Amino acid sequence: MGQSPTPSRPDIHATKPVPVRHPARWIGGAALFLFVFFFIRLLVTNENLQWPVVAHYMLSPEILKGLGRTLLLTFLAMIFGLAIGIVLAIMRLSSNPVFQAASWLWIWFFRGVPPLVQLVFWYNLALLIPNVSIGIPFGPQLWEGSTNLLITPFTAAILGLSLTESAYAAEMIRAGIQAINIGQTEAAATLGMTRAQILRRIILPQALRILIPPIGNDTISMLKFTSLVSVLALPDLLYSAQMIYSRTYQTIPLLIVATIWYLILSTVLTFAEHYIEHRLNGRPLALGAVFNSLFKSRFWSLRRQEARS
């Protein structure tokens, strides 16, 4: 008798997986495409935008001067805010209950009061304290000055912005310090290092790598917060644009000028943040890596997997 033929098995490798259909993605993509199309059409065809006027004022001396003051406010507010924030974070992590309570109250107050309220308050500080004096307690005064002369619009802006930033920076720095393994602190202590040396040489350098993204995000937020100083008649970028369109009545073009400059500065700060982050992590930075880190998402990774399958 002949042997029965062995049944053939289906070739598993020849079967190609069929990707799952996602009609909602196509519908959402089409709706988004239509929105972008009509938005670009509005920018191109609407004559009320007055793009020649926008191009004329982009490099106006008044606008550039306000731009420089905006950058100066951002830089000083971040420097003073981070410096105070480091002290507050160390106080918050201290074993001294007085330091802990003082740091908590500072963070609670300046994180709870809006920056605009603080700007107006500091600018009107002379109504509360007409004169400021420095001297020996229960002794002679060494110096006395008028609060109106000390608290200028620029000083009030720096106080309001930097004190607000100090509260947020303190919490970020505290979280960065606590993210470091406590075993490193104990090992450094066994080598005879003081707490200050451990903090300066071991904790803060490692915490800096963790803190760069949130600090970069805070810097961009601070750049936008500087527009609040227009209530103090301080000629920053926004107030300079307001001063021009109050004379020329070209409101929309001047607001577009300010918007474009804010977008340019935010983009530059974003690239600077990614550059510093890559340098601290010891990785070379290429332009493609920046775009990949900016626009990388799970959606596109899933699409690439479906395409490969």
PDB file of C-alpha atoms in Angstrom, residues 4-309:
ATOM      1  CA  SER A   4      -0.909   8.718   2.210  1.00  0.00           C
ATOM      2  CA  PRO A   5       0.329  12.116   1.120  1.00  0.00           C
ATOM      3  CA  THR A   6       1.315  14.426   3.962  1.00  0.00           C
ATOM      4  CA  PRO A   7      -1.019  17.455   4.098  1.00  0.00           C
ATOM      5  CA  SER A   8       0.790  20.616   3.120  1.00  0.00           C
ATOM      6  CA  ARG A   9       1.124  23.317   5.746  1.00  0.00           C
ATOM      7  CA  PRO A  10       0.409  26.950   4.907  1.00  0.00           C
ATOM      8  CA  ASP A  11       3.467  29.093   4.492  1.00  0.00           C
ATOM      9  CA  ILE A  12       3.401  31.338   7.557  1.00  0.00           C
ATOM     10  CA  HIS A  13       6.019  33.726   6.148  1.00  0.00           C
ATOM     11  CA  ALA A  14       3.987  34.246   2.971  1.00  0.00           C
ATOM     12  CA  THR A  15       1.060  35.667   4.986  1.00  0.00           C
ATOM     13  CA  LYS A  16       1.263  39.438   5.150  1.00  0.00           C
ATOM     14  CA  PRO A  17      -0.393  41.202   8.078  1.00  0.00           C
ATOM     15  CA  VAL A  18      -3.058  43.676   7.090  1.00  0.00           C
ATOM     16  CA  PRO A  19      -2.742  47.003   8.915  1.00  0.00           C
ATOM     17  CA  VAL A  20      -5.750  48.121  10.893  1.00  0.00           C
ATOM     18  CA  ARG A  21      -7.834  50.773   9.210  1.00  0.00           C
ATOM     19  CA  HIS A  22      -8.183  54.072  11.033  1.00  0.00           C
ATOM     20  CA  PRO A  23     -10.860  56.145   9.292  1.00  0.00           C
ATOM     21  CA  ALA A  24     -10.998  58.630  12.163  1.00  0.00           C
ATOM     22  CA  ARG A  25      -7.360  59.573  11.479  1.00  0.00           C
ATOM     23  CA  TRP A  26      -8.098  60.291   7.838  1.00  0.00           C
ATOM     24  CA  ILE A  27     -11.160  62.349   8.715  1.00  0.00           C
ATOM     25  CA  GLY A  28      -9.237  64.290  11.351  1.00  0.00           C
ATOM     26  CA  GLY A  29      -6.317  64.804   8.958  1.00  0.00           C
ATOM     27  CA  ALA A  30      -8.635  66.092   6.227  1.00  0.00           C
ATOM     28  CA  ALA A  31     -10.318  68.505   8.648  1.00  0.00           C
ATOM     29  CA  LEU A  32      -6.938  69.746   9.852  1.00  0.00           C
ATOM     30  CA  PHE A  33      -5.751  70.178   6.266  1.00  0.00           C
ATOM     31  CA  LEU A  34      -8.816  72.281   5.438  1.00  0.00           C
ATOM     32  CA  PHE A  35      -8.273  74.407   8.533  1.00  0.00           C
ATOM     33  CA  VAL A  36      -4.632  75.060   7.617  1.00  0.00           C
ATOM     34  CA  PHE A  37      -5.592  75.794   4.015  1.00  0.00           C
ATOM     35  CA  PHE A  38      -8.194  78.395   4.944  1.00  0.00           C
ATOM     36  CA  PHE A  39      -5.868  79.921   7.553  1.00  0.00           C
ATOM     37  CA  ILE A  40      -3.066  80.348   5.010  1.00  0.00           C
ATOM     38  CA  ARG A  41      -5.591  81.710   2.510  1.00  0.00           C
ATOM     39  CA  LEU A  42      -6.683  84.272   5.109  1.00  0.00           C
ATOM     40  CA  LEU A  43      -3.068  85.339   5.695  1.00  0.00           C
ATOM     41  CA  VAL A  44      -2.409  85.735   1.979  1.00  0.00           C
ATOM     42  CA  THR A  45      -5.628  87.290   0.721  1.00  0.00           C
ATOM     43  CA  ASN A  46      -6.786  89.495   3.621  1.00  0.00           C
ATOM     44  CA  GLU A  47      -5.662  93.028   2.808  1.00  0.00           C
ATOM     45  CA  ASN A  48      -6.339  94.228   6.364  1.00  0.00           C
ATOM     46  CA  LEU A  49      -3.204  92.418   7.548  1.00  0.00           C
ATOM     47  CA  GLN A  50      -1.105  94.952   5.585  1.00  0.00           C
ATOM     48  CA  TRP A  51       2.014  92.840   5.125  1.00  0.00           C
ATOM     49  CA  PRO A  52       4.016  95.762   3.605  1.00  0.00           C
ATOM     50  CA  VAL A  53       3.467  97.669   6.866  1.00  0.00           C
ATOM     51  CA  VAL A  54       4.594  94.601   8.838  1.00  0.00           C
ATOM     52  CA  ALA A  55       7.784  94.381   6.776  1.00  0.00           C
ATOM     53  CA  HIS A  56       8.404  98.110   7.256  1.00  0.00           C
ATOM     54  CA  TYR A  57       8.271  97.951  11.077  1.00  0.00           C
ATOM     55  CA  MET A  58      10.037  94.609  11.622  1.00  0.00           C
ATOM     56  CA  LEU A  59      13.432  96.323  11.900  1.00  0.00           C
ATOM     57  CA  SER A  60      12.173  99.660  13.169  1.00  0.00           C
ATOM     58  CA  PRO A  61      14.588 101.226  15.724  1.00  0.00           C
ATOM     59  CA  GLU A  62      11.768 101.584  18.244  1.00  0.00           C
ATOM     60  CA  ILE A  63      10.797  97.922  17.868  1.00  0.00           C
ATOM     61  CA  LEU A  64      14.409  96.759  18.097  1.00  0.00           C
ATOM     62  CA  LYS A  65      14.971  98.825  21.227  1.00  0.00           C
ATOM     63  CA  GLY A  66      11.906  97.263  22.836  1.00  0.00           C
ATOM     64  CA  LEU A  67      13.138  93.838  21.714  1.00  0.00           C
ATOM     65  CA  GLY A  68      16.436  94.409  23.483  1.00  0.00           C
ATOM     66  CA  ARG A  69      14.659  95.458  26.678  1.00  0.00           C
ATOM     67  CA  THR A  70      12.497  92.309  26.506  1.00  0.00           C
ATOM     68  CA  LEU A  71      15.614  90.139  26.262  1.00  0.00           C
ATOM     69  CA  LEU A  72      17.244  92.016  29.163  1.00  0.00           C
ATOM     70  CA  LEU A  73      14.162  91.566  31.355  1.00  0.00           C
ATOM     71  CA  THR A  74      14.029  87.855  30.530  1.00  0.00           C
ATOM     72  CA  PHE A  75      17.723  87.351  31.290  1.00  0.00           C
ATOM     73  CA  LEU A  76      17.754  89.257  34.601  1.00  0.00           C
ATOM     74  CA  ALA A  77      14.482  87.754  35.834  1.00  0.00           C
ATOM     75  CA  MET A  78      15.740  84.229  35.147  1.00  0.00           C
ATOM     76  CA  ILE A  79      19.143  84.850  36.759  1.00  0.00           C
ATOM     77  CA  PHE A  80      17.693  86.359  39.945  1.00  0.00           C
ATOM     78  CA  GLY A  81      14.802  83.884  40.030  1.00  0.00           C
ATOM     79  CA  LEU A  82      17.075  80.835  39.701  1.00  0.00           C
ATOM     80  CA  ALA A  83      19.523  82.200  42.292  1.00  0.00           C
ATOM     81  CA  ILE A  84      16.734  82.702  44.827  1.00  0.00           C
ATOM     82  CA  GLY A  85      15.180  79.379  43.810  1.00  0.00           C
ATOM     83  CA  ILE A  86      18.377  77.460  44.619  1.00  0.00           C
ATOM     84  CA  VAL A  87      18.437  78.962  48.115  1.00  0.00           C
ATOM     85  CA  LEU A  88      14.749  78.205  48.630  1.00  0.00           C
ATOM     86  CA  ALA A  89      15.164  74.608  47.442  1.00  0.00           C
ATOM     87  CA  ILE A  90      18.064  74.033  49.848  1.00  0.00           C
ATOM     88  CA  MET A  91      16.032  75.562  52.682  1.00  0.00           C
ATOM     89  CA  ARG A  92      13.084  73.335  51.788  1.00  0.00           C
ATOM     90  CA  LEU A  93      15.295  70.229  51.993  1.00  0.00           C
ATOM     91  CA  SER A  94      16.943  71.371  55.215  1.00  0.00           C
ATOM     92  CA  SER A  95      16.307  69.563  58.489  1.00  0.00           C
ATOM     93  CA  ASN A  96      15.721  72.932  60.158  1.00  0.00           C
ATOM     94  CA  PRO A  97      11.941  73.401  60.542  1.00  0.00           C
ATOM     95  CA  VAL A  98      12.282  77.205  60.493  1.00  0.00           C
ATOM     96  CA  PHE A  99      14.013  77.104  57.096  1.00  0.00           C
ATOM     97  CA  GLN A 100      11.420  74.648  55.806  1.00  0.00           C
ATOM     98  CA  ALA A 101       8.512  76.826  56.948  1.00  0.00           C
ATOM     99  CA  ALA A 102      10.033  80.033  55.550  1.00  0.00           C
ATOM    100  CA  SER A 103      10.709  78.395  52.175  1.00  0.00           C
ATOM    101  CA  TRP A 104       7.207  76.906  52.022  1.00  0.00           C
ATOM    102  CA  LEU A 105       5.567  80.258  52.817  1.00  0.00           C
ATOM    103  CA  TRP A 106       7.648  82.047  50.168  1.00  0.00           C
ATOM    104  CA  ILE A 107       6.751  79.487  47.493  1.00  0.00           C
ATOM    105  CA  TRP A 108       3.089  79.470  48.545  1.00  0.00           C
ATOM    106  CA  PHE A 109       2.790  83.254  48.352  1.00  0.00           C
ATOM    107  CA  PHE A 110       4.689  84.069  45.156  1.00  0.00           C
ATOM    108  CA  ARG A 111       3.273  81.072  43.301  1.00  0.00           C
ATOM    109  CA  GLY A 112      -0.252  82.036  44.316  1.00  0.00           C
ATOM    110  CA  VAL A 113      -0.184  85.764  43.480  1.00  0.00           C
ATOM    111  CA  PRO A 114      -0.459  86.529  39.728  1.00  0.00           C
ATOM    112  CA  PRO A 115       2.575  88.253  38.181  1.00  0.00           C
ATOM    113  CA  LEU A 116       0.461  91.185  36.981  1.00  0.00           C
ATOM    114  CA  VAL A 117      -0.715  91.886  40.538  1.00  0.00           C
ATOM    115  CA  GLN A 118       2.881  91.788  41.759  1.00  0.00           C
ATOM    116  CA  LEU A 119       4.037  94.211  39.068  1.00  0.00           C
ATOM    117  CA  VAL A 120       1.380  96.742  40.012  1.00  0.00           C
ATOM    118  CA  PHE A 121       2.083  96.264  43.725  1.00  0.00           C
ATOM    119  CA  TRP A 122       5.851  96.770  43.449  1.00  0.00           C
ATOM    120  CA  TYR A 123       5.355  99.808  41.238  1.00  0.00           C
ATOM    121  CA  ASN A 124       3.127 101.389  43.915  1.00  0.00           C
ATOM    122  CA  LEU A 125       5.300 100.345  46.858  1.00  0.00           C
ATOM    123  CA  ALA A 126       5.878 104.008  47.737  1.00  0.00           C
ATOM    124  CA  LEU A 127       2.251 104.242  48.869  1.00  0.00           C
ATOM    125  CA  LEU A 128       3.074 101.670  51.554  1.00  0.00           C
ATOM    126  CA  ILE A 129       6.700 102.580  52.340  1.00  0.00           C
ATOM    127  CA  PRO A 130       7.463 106.211  51.352  1.00  0.00           C
ATOM    128  CA  ASN A 131      11.129 106.043  52.381  1.00  0.00           C
ATOM    129  CA  VAL A 132      13.744 103.310  52.629  1.00  0.00           C
ATOM    130  CA  SER A 133      16.552 103.594  55.168  1.00  0.00           C
ATOM    131  CA  ILE A 134      19.579 101.550  56.168  1.00  0.00           C
ATOM    132  CA  GLY A 135      21.067 101.915  59.608  1.00  0.00           C
ATOM    133  CA  ILE A 136      22.032 100.322  62.887  1.00  0.00           C
ATOM    134  CA  PRO A 137      19.089  99.007  64.951  1.00  0.00           C
ATOM    135  CA  PHE A 138      18.226 101.530  67.665  1.00  0.00           C
ATOM    136  CA  GLY A 139      21.121 103.637  66.368  1.00  0.00           C
ATOM    137  CA  PRO A 140      21.938 106.167  63.673  1.00  0.00           C
ATOM    138  CA  GLN A 141      20.741 105.835  60.099  1.00  0.00           C
ATOM    139  CA  LEU A 142      23.484 105.319  57.530  1.00  0.00           C
ATOM    140  CA  TRP A 143      21.419 105.964  54.395  1.00  0.00           C
ATOM    141  CA  GLU A 144      17.887 107.036  53.507  1.00  0.00           C
ATOM    142  CA  GLY A 145      16.209 107.376  50.124  1.00  0.00           C
ATOM    143  CA  SER A 146      12.819 107.886  48.525  1.00  0.00           C
ATOM    144  CA  THR A 147      11.008 104.730  47.420  1.00  0.00           C
ATOM    145  CA  ASN A 148       9.710 106.560  44.359  1.00  0.00           C
ATOM    146  CA  LEU A 149      13.273 107.064  43.160  1.00  0.00           C
ATOM    147  CA  LEU A 150      14.283 103.469  43.922  1.00  0.00           C
ATOM    148  CA  ILE A 151      11.273 101.659  42.453  1.00  0.00           C
ATOM    149  CA  THR A 152      11.317 102.612  38.794  1.00  0.00           C
ATOM    150  CA  PRO A 153       9.190 100.733  36.220  1.00  0.00           C
ATOM    151  CA  PHE A 154      12.244  98.641  35.328  1.00  0.00           C
ATOM    152  CA  THR A 155      12.960  97.808  38.999  1.00  0.00           C
ATOM    153  CA  ALA A 156       9.320  96.899  39.615  1.00  0.00           C
ATOM    154  CA  ALA A 157       9.364  94.649  36.540  1.00  0.00           C
ATOM    155  CA  ILE A 158      12.495  92.818  37.699  1.00  0.00           C
ATOM    156  CA  LEU A 159      11.085  92.359  41.213  1.00  0.00           C
ATOM    157  CA  GLY A 160       7.734  91.050  40.050  1.00  0.00           C
ATOM    158  CA  LEU A 161       9.096  88.687  37.407  1.00  0.00           C
ATOM    159  CA  SER A 162      12.087  87.332  39.344  1.00  0.00           C
ATOM    160  CA  LEU A 163      10.161  86.695  42.569  1.00  0.00           C
ATOM    161  CA  THR A 164       7.475  84.829  40.641  1.00  0.00           C
ATOM    162  CA  GLU A 165      10.144  82.761  38.900  1.00  0.00           C
ATOM    163  CA  SER A 166      11.902  82.005  42.212  1.00  0.00           C
ATOM    164  CA  ALA A 167       8.844  80.142  43.534  1.00  0.00           C
ATOM    165  CA  TYR A 168       8.572  77.909  40.462  1.00  0.00           C
ATOM    166  CA  ALA A 169      12.339  77.434  40.196  1.00  0.00           C
ATOM    167  CA  ALA A 170      12.558  76.338  43.828  1.00  0.00           C
ATOM    168  CA  GLU A 171      10.149  73.459  43.260  1.00  0.00           C
ATOM    169  CA  MET A 172      11.926  72.382  40.054  1.00  0.00           C
ATOM    170  CA  ILE A 173      15.339  72.455  41.709  1.00  0.00           C
ATOM    171  CA  ARG A 174      14.056  70.591  44.768  1.00  0.00           C
ATOM    172  CA  ALA A 175      12.651  67.857  42.536  1.00  0.00           C
ATOM    173  CA  GLY A 176      15.933  67.665  40.600  1.00  0.00           C
ATOM    174  CA  ILE A 177      17.969  67.323  43.784  1.00  0.00           C
ATOM    175  CA  GLN A 178      15.675  64.629  45.176  1.00  0.00           C
ATOM    176  CA  ALA A 179      15.961  62.685  41.898  1.00  0.00           C
ATOM    177  CA  ILE A 180      19.653  61.998  42.613  1.00  0.00           C
ATOM    178  CA  ASN A 181      20.306  58.668  44.338  1.00  0.00           C
ATOM    179  CA  ILE A 182      20.877  59.211  48.044  1.00  0.00           C
ATOM    180  CA  GLY A 183      23.594  56.564  47.947  1.00  0.00           C
ATOM    181  CA  GLN A 184      25.887  59.027  46.172  1.00  0.00           C
ATOM    182  CA  THR A 185      25.444  61.503  49.013  1.00  0.00           C
ATOM    183  CA  GLU A 186      26.226  58.830  51.598  1.00  0.00           C
ATOM    184  CA  ALA A 187      29.299  57.673  49.657  1.00  0.00           C
ATOM    185  CA  ALA A 188      30.609  61.251  49.400  1.00  0.00           C
ATOM    186  CA  ALA A 189      30.030  61.753  53.130  1.00  0.00           C
ATOM    187  CA  THR A 190      32.129  58.666  53.919  1.00  0.00           C
ATOM    188  CA  LEU A 191      34.977  60.257  51.943  1.00  0.00           C
ATOM    189  CA  GLY A 192      34.921  63.216  54.308  1.00  0.00           C
ATOM    190  CA  MET A 193      33.217  65.743  52.009  1.00  0.00           C
ATOM    191  CA  THR A 194      31.154  68.462  53.639  1.00  0.00           C
ATOM    192  CA  ARG A 195      27.479  69.034  52.797  1.00  0.00           C
ATOM    193  CA  ALA A 196      28.382  72.122  50.776  1.00  0.00           C
ATOM    194  CA  GLN A 197      30.987  70.176  48.770  1.00  0.00           C
ATOM    195  CA  ILE A 198      28.543  67.319  48.160  1.00  0.00           C
ATOM    196  CA  LEU A 199      25.918  69.767  46.946  1.00  0.00           C
ATOM    197  CA  ARG A 200      28.316  71.718  44.716  1.00  0.00           C
ATOM    198  CA  ARG A 201      30.357  68.869  43.256  1.00  0.00           C
ATOM    199  CA  ILE A 202      27.979  65.905  43.132  1.00  0.00           C
ATOM    200  CA  ILE A 203      24.302  66.820  43.503  1.00  0.00           C
ATOM    201  CA  LEU A 204      23.924  70.043  41.490  1.00  0.00           C
ATOM    202  CA  PRO A 205      25.958  68.930  38.418  1.00  0.00           C
ATOM    203  CA  GLN A 206      23.791  65.812  38.059  1.00  0.00           C
ATOM    204  CA  ALA A 207      20.570  67.646  38.841  1.00  0.00           C
ATOM    205  CA  LEU A 208      21.398  70.181  36.136  1.00  0.00           C
ATOM    206  CA  ARG A 209      20.874  67.553  33.432  1.00  0.00           C
ATOM    207  CA  ILE A 210      17.400  66.898  34.780  1.00  0.00           C
ATOM    208  CA  LEU A 211      16.591  70.592  35.170  1.00  0.00           C
ATOM    209  CA  ILE A 212      17.544  71.821  31.698  1.00  0.00           C
ATOM    210  CA  PRO A 213      14.181  70.982  29.995  1.00  0.00           C
ATOM    211  CA  PRO A 214      11.960  72.583  32.687  1.00  0.00           C
ATOM    212  CA  ILE A 215      14.276  75.592  33.014  1.00  0.00           C
ATOM    213  CA  GLY A 216      14.211  76.034  29.245  1.00  0.00           C
ATOM    214  CA  ASN A 217      10.432  75.873  29.302  1.00  0.00           C
ATOM    215  CA  ASP A 218      10.368  78.426  32.126  1.00  0.00           C
ATOM    216  CA  THR A 219      12.649  80.751  30.159  1.00  0.00           C
ATOM    217  CA  ILE A 220      10.258  80.729  27.212  1.00  0.00           C
ATOM    218  CA  SER A 221       7.369  81.391  29.590  1.00  0.00           C
ATOM    219  CA  MET A 222       9.296  84.260  31.145  1.00  0.00           C
ATOM    220  CA  LEU A 223       9.886  85.734  27.691  1.00  0.00           C
ATOM    221  CA  LYS A 224       6.117  85.902  27.259  1.00  0.00           C
ATOM    222  CA  PHE A 225       5.541  87.138  30.824  1.00  0.00           C
ATOM    223  CA  THR A 226       7.641  90.210  30.053  1.00  0.00           C
ATOM    224  CA  SER A 227       4.760  91.495  27.924  1.00  0.00           C
ATOM    225  CA  LEU A 228       2.945  92.204  31.217  1.00  0.00           C
ATOM    226  CA  VAL A 229       5.308  95.106  31.949  1.00  0.00           C
ATOM    227  CA  SER A 230       3.383  97.154  29.391  1.00  0.00           C
ATOM    228  CA  VAL A 231       1.015  98.056  32.270  1.00  0.00           C
ATOM    229  CA  LEU A 232       3.964  99.920  33.836  1.00  0.00           C
ATOM    230  CA  ALA A 233       4.548 101.926  30.630  1.00  0.00           C
ATOM    231  CA  LEU A 234       7.921 100.198  30.304  1.00  0.00           C
ATOM    232  CA  PRO A 235       8.799 100.174  26.584  1.00  0.00           C
ATOM    233  CA  ASP A 236       9.382  96.492  25.975  1.00  0.00           C
ATOM    234  CA  LEU A 237       8.561  94.811  22.656  1.00  0.00           C
ATOM    235  CA  LEU A 238       4.777  94.854  23.113  1.00  0.00           C
ATOM    236  CA  TYR A 239       4.604  98.367  24.561  1.00  0.00           C
ATOM    237  CA  SER A 240       6.809  99.693  21.744  1.00  0.00           C
ATOM    238  CA  ALA A 241       4.376  98.221  19.220  1.00  0.00           C
ATOM    239  CA  GLN A 242       1.476  99.745  21.153  1.00  0.00           C
ATOM    240  CA  MET A 243       3.126 103.164  21.126  1.00  0.00           C
ATOM    241  CA  ILE A 244       3.530 103.018  17.352  1.00  0.00           C
ATOM    242  CA  TYR A 245      -0.012 101.924  16.534  1.00  0.00           C
ATOM    243  CA  SER A 246      -1.430 104.509  18.954  1.00  0.00           C
ATOM    244  CA  ARG A 247       0.064 107.114  16.587  1.00  0.00           C
ATOM    245  CA  THR A 248      -0.514 105.397  13.227  1.00  0.00           C
ATOM    246  CA  TYR A 249      -3.731 103.436  14.019  1.00  0.00           C
ATOM    247  CA  GLN A 250      -2.173 100.381  12.329  1.00  0.00           C
ATOM    248  CA  THR A 251      -3.076  98.063  15.181  1.00  0.00           C
ATOM    249  CA  ILE A 252      -3.122  94.660  13.484  1.00  0.00           C
ATOM    250  CA  PRO A 253       0.179  95.044  11.551  1.00  0.00           C
ATOM    251  CA  LEU A 254       2.047  96.149  14.687  1.00  0.00           C
ATOM    252  CA  LEU A 255       0.614  93.280  16.725  1.00  0.00           C
ATOM    253  CA  ILE A 256       1.747  90.908  13.968  1.00  0.00           C
ATOM    254  CA  VAL A 257       5.245  92.416  14.218  1.00  0.00           C
ATOM    255  CA  ALA A 258       5.320  91.707  17.962  1.00  0.00           C
ATOM    256  CA  THR A 259       3.936  88.204  17.399  1.00  0.00           C
ATOM    257  CA  ILE A 260       6.592  87.354  14.812  1.00  0.00           C
ATOM    258  CA  TRP A 261       9.398  88.552  17.076  1.00  0.00           C
ATOM    259  CA  TYR A 262       8.051  86.548  20.030  1.00  0.00           C
ATOM    260  CA  LEU A 263       7.896  83.446  17.816  1.00  0.00           C
ATOM    261  CA  ILE A 264      11.453  84.015  16.604  1.00  0.00           C
ATOM    262  CA  LEU A 265      12.794  84.408  20.135  1.00  0.00           C
ATOM    263  CA  SER A 266      10.874  81.355  21.389  1.00  0.00           C
ATOM    264  CA  THR A 267      12.276  79.273  18.526  1.00  0.00           C
ATOM    265  CA  VAL A 268      15.838  80.395  19.261  1.00  0.00           C
ATOM    266  CA  LEU A 269      15.428  79.580  22.958  1.00  0.00           C
ATOM    267  CA  THR A 270      14.010  76.154  22.075  1.00  0.00           C
ATOM    268  CA  PHE A 271      17.029  75.311  19.924  1.00  0.00           C
ATOM    269  CA  ALA A 272      19.370  76.637  22.629  1.00  0.00           C
ATOM    270  CA  GLU A 273      17.688  74.403  25.215  1.00  0.00           C
ATOM    271  CA  HIS A 274      18.108  71.295  23.043  1.00  0.00           C
ATOM    272  CA  TYR A 275      21.723  72.213  22.301  1.00  0.00           C
ATOM    273  CA  ILE A 276      22.583  72.554  25.998  1.00  0.00           C
ATOM    274  CA  GLU A 277      20.709  69.346  26.812  1.00  0.00           C
ATOM    275  CA  HIS A 278      22.652  67.372  24.204  1.00  0.00           C
ATOM    276  CA  ARG A 279      25.972  68.875  25.295  1.00  0.00           C
ATOM    277  CA  LEU A 280      25.393  67.959  28.935  1.00  0.00           C
ATOM    278  CA  ASN A 281      24.483  64.411  27.953  1.00  0.00           C
ATOM    279  CA  GLY A 282      27.670  64.100  25.871  1.00  0.00           C
ATOM    280  CA  ARG A 283      25.869  63.620  22.556  1.00  0.00           C
ATOM    281  CA  PRO A 284      26.616  65.528  19.348  1.00  0.00           C
ATOM    282  CA  LEU A 285      23.782  67.713  18.177  1.00  0.00           C
ATOM    283  CA  ALA A 286      22.618  67.762  14.580  1.00  0.00           C
ATOM    284  CA  LEU A 287      19.764  69.739  13.104  1.00  0.00           C
ATOM    285  CA  GLY A 288      17.868  66.545  12.302  1.00  0.00           C
ATOM    286  CA  ALA A 289      18.158  65.413  15.922  1.00  0.00           C
ATOM    287  CA  VAL A 290      16.566  68.632  17.107  1.00  0.00           C
ATOM    288  CA  PHE A 291      13.606  68.280  14.743  1.00  0.00           C
ATOM    289  CA  ASN A 292      13.290  64.615  15.706  1.00  0.00           C
ATOM    290  CA  SER A 293      13.139  65.477  19.403  1.00  0.00           C
ATOM    291  CA  LEU A 294      10.704  68.308  18.763  1.00  0.00           C
ATOM    292  CA  PHE A 295       8.242  66.509  16.505  1.00  0.00           C
ATOM    293  CA  LYS A 296       8.705  62.847  17.415  1.00  0.00           C
ATOM    294  CA  SER A 297       5.481  61.209  18.563  1.00  0.00           C
ATOM    295  CA  ARG A 298       4.002  57.782  19.134  1.00  0.00           C
ATOM    296  CA  PHE A 299       1.662  58.267  16.166  1.00  0.00           C
ATOM    297  CA  TRP A 300       4.476  58.457  13.641  1.00  0.00           C
ATOM    298  CA  SER A 301       6.337  55.544  15.228  1.00  0.00           C
ATOM    299  CA  LEU A 302       3.195  53.414  14.887  1.00  0.00           C
ATOM    300  CA  ARG A 303       2.798  54.477  11.250  1.00  0.00           C
ATOM    301  CA  ARG A 304       6.384  53.441  10.526  1.00  0.00           C
ATOM    302  CA  GLN A 305       5.763  50.041  12.138  1.00  0.00           C
ATOM    303  CA  GLU A 306       2.646  49.545  10.029  1.00  0.00           C
ATOM    304  CA  ALA A 307       4.547  50.480   6.887  1.00  0.00           C
ATOM    305  CA  ARG A 308       7.308  47.967   7.675  1.00  0.00           C
ATOM    306  CA  SER A 309       4.750  45.229   8.325  1.00  0.00           C
TER     307      SER A 309
END
